CSV table of C-alpha atoms in Angstrom, one decimal:
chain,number,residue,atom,x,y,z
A,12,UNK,CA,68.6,-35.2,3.8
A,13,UNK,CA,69.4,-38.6,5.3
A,14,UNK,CA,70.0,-36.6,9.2
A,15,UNK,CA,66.6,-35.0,8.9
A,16,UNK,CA,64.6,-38.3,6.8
A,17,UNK,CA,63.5,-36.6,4.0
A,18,UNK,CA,63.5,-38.0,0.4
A,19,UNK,CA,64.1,-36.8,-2.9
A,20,UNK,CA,60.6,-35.9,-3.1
A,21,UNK,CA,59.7,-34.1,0.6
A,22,UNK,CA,63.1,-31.9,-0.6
A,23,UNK,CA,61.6,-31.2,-4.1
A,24,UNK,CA,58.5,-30.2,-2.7
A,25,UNK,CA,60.3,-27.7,0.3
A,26,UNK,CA,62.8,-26.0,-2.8
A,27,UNK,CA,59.3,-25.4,-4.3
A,28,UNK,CA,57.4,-23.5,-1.8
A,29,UNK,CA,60.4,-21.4,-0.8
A,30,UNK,CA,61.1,-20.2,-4.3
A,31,UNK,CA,57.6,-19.7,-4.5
A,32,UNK,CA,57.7,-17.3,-1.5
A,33,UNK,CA,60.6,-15.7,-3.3
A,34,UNK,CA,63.1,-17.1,-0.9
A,35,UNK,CA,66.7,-17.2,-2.6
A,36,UNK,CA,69.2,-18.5,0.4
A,37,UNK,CA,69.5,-20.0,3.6
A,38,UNK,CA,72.3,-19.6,5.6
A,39,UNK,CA,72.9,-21.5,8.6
A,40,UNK,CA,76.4,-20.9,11.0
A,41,UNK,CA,77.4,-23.7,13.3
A,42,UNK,CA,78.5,-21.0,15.4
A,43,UNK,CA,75.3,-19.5,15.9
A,44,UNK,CA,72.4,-22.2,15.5
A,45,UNK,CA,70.0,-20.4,17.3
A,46,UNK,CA,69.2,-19.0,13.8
A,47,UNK,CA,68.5,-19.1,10.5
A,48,UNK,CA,69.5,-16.2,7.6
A,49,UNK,CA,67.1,-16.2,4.7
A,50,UNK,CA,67.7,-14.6,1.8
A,51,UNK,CA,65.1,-13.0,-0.8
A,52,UNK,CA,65.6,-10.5,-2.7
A,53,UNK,CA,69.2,-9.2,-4.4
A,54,UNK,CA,69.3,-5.1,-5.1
A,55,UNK,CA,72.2,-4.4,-7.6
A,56,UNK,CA,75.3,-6.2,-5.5
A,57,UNK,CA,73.4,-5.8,-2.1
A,58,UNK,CA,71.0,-8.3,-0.6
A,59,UNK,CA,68.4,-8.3,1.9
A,60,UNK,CA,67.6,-11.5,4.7
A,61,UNK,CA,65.4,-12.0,7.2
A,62,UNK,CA,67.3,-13.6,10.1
A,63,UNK,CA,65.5,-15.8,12.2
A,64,UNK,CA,66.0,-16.9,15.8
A,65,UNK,CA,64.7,-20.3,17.2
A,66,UNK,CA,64.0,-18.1,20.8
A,67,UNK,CA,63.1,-15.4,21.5
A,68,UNK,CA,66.5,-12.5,21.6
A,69,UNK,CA,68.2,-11.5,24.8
A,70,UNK,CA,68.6,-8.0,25.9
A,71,UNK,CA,72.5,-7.9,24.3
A,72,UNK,CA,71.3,-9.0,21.0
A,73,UNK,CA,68.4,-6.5,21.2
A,74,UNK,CA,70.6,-3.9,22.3
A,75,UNK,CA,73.1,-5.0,19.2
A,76,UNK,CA,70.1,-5.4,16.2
A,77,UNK,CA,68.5,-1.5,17.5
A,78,UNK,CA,72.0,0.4,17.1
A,79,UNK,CA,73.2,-1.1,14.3
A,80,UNK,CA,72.3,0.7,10.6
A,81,UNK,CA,72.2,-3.1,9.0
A,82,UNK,CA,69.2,-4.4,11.0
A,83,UNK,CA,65.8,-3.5,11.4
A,84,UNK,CA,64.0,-5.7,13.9
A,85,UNK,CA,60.5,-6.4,13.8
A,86,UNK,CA,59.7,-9.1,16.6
A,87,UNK,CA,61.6,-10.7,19.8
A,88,UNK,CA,62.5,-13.0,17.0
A,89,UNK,CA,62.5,-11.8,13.4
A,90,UNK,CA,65.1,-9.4,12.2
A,91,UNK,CA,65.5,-7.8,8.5
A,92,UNK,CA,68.5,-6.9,7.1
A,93,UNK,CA,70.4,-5.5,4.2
A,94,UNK,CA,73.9,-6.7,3.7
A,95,UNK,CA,75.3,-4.5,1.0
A,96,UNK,CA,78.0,-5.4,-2.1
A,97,UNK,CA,81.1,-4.1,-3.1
A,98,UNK,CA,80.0,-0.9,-4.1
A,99,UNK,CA,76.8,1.4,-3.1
A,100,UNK,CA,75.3,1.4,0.5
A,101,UNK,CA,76.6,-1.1,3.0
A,102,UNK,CA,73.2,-0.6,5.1
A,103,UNK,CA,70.1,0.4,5.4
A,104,UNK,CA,71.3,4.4,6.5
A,105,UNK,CA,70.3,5.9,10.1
A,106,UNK,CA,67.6,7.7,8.7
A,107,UNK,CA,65.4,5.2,7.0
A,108,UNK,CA,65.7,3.0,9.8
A,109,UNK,CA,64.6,5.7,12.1
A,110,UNK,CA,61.7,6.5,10.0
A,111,UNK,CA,60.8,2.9,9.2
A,112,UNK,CA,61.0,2.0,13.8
A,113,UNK,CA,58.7,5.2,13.8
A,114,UNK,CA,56.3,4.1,12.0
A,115,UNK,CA,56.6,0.0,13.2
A,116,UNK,CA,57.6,0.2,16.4
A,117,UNK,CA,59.6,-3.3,17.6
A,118,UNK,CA,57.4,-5.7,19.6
A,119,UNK,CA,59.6,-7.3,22.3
């Protein structure tokens, strides 16, 4: 709180409005601070985030987010994914992720 000057009041106020948008985690990684993981909603032991970039994705990361089963990306900059638990689906499958990019196709 003290890095970014907010006060017990400001942060209050932010925990409010994200739970009220159902938001359940954020996950930031040092290694990667070009984004932002936010949880919302938990299935059984799975769970599914949007990750969010700070600019817009290069052509690897593209590349990495439309071949893999646990993304689904939606913008240049907005990825959804579903990280699965310990037991039951690890991803979202190949086939609802082909028939979800069919009907939304990905605007880079």
């Amino acid at each position: 709180m003290q890095v970014v000057g907010l006060d017990h009041e400001e942060l209050k106020n932010i925990r409010r409005k994200l739970r009220k948008l159902g938001c359940i985690s954020i996950k930031t990684a040092t290694t990667h601070s070009d984004y932002a993981d936010i949880g919302f909603r938990r299935v059984g032991l799975g769970m599914y985030f949007y990750r969010i970039y700070s600019r817009p994705m290069n052509a690897e990361e593209k590349k990495e987010y439309d071949e893999d089963p646990m993304f689904i990306p939606y913008t240049d900059r907005v990825v959804f994914e579903y990280g699965g638990g310990a037991i039951g689906p690890q991803s979202f499958g190949e086939e609802i992720k082909e028939e979800f990019m069919k009907k939304h196709p990905v605007k880079y």
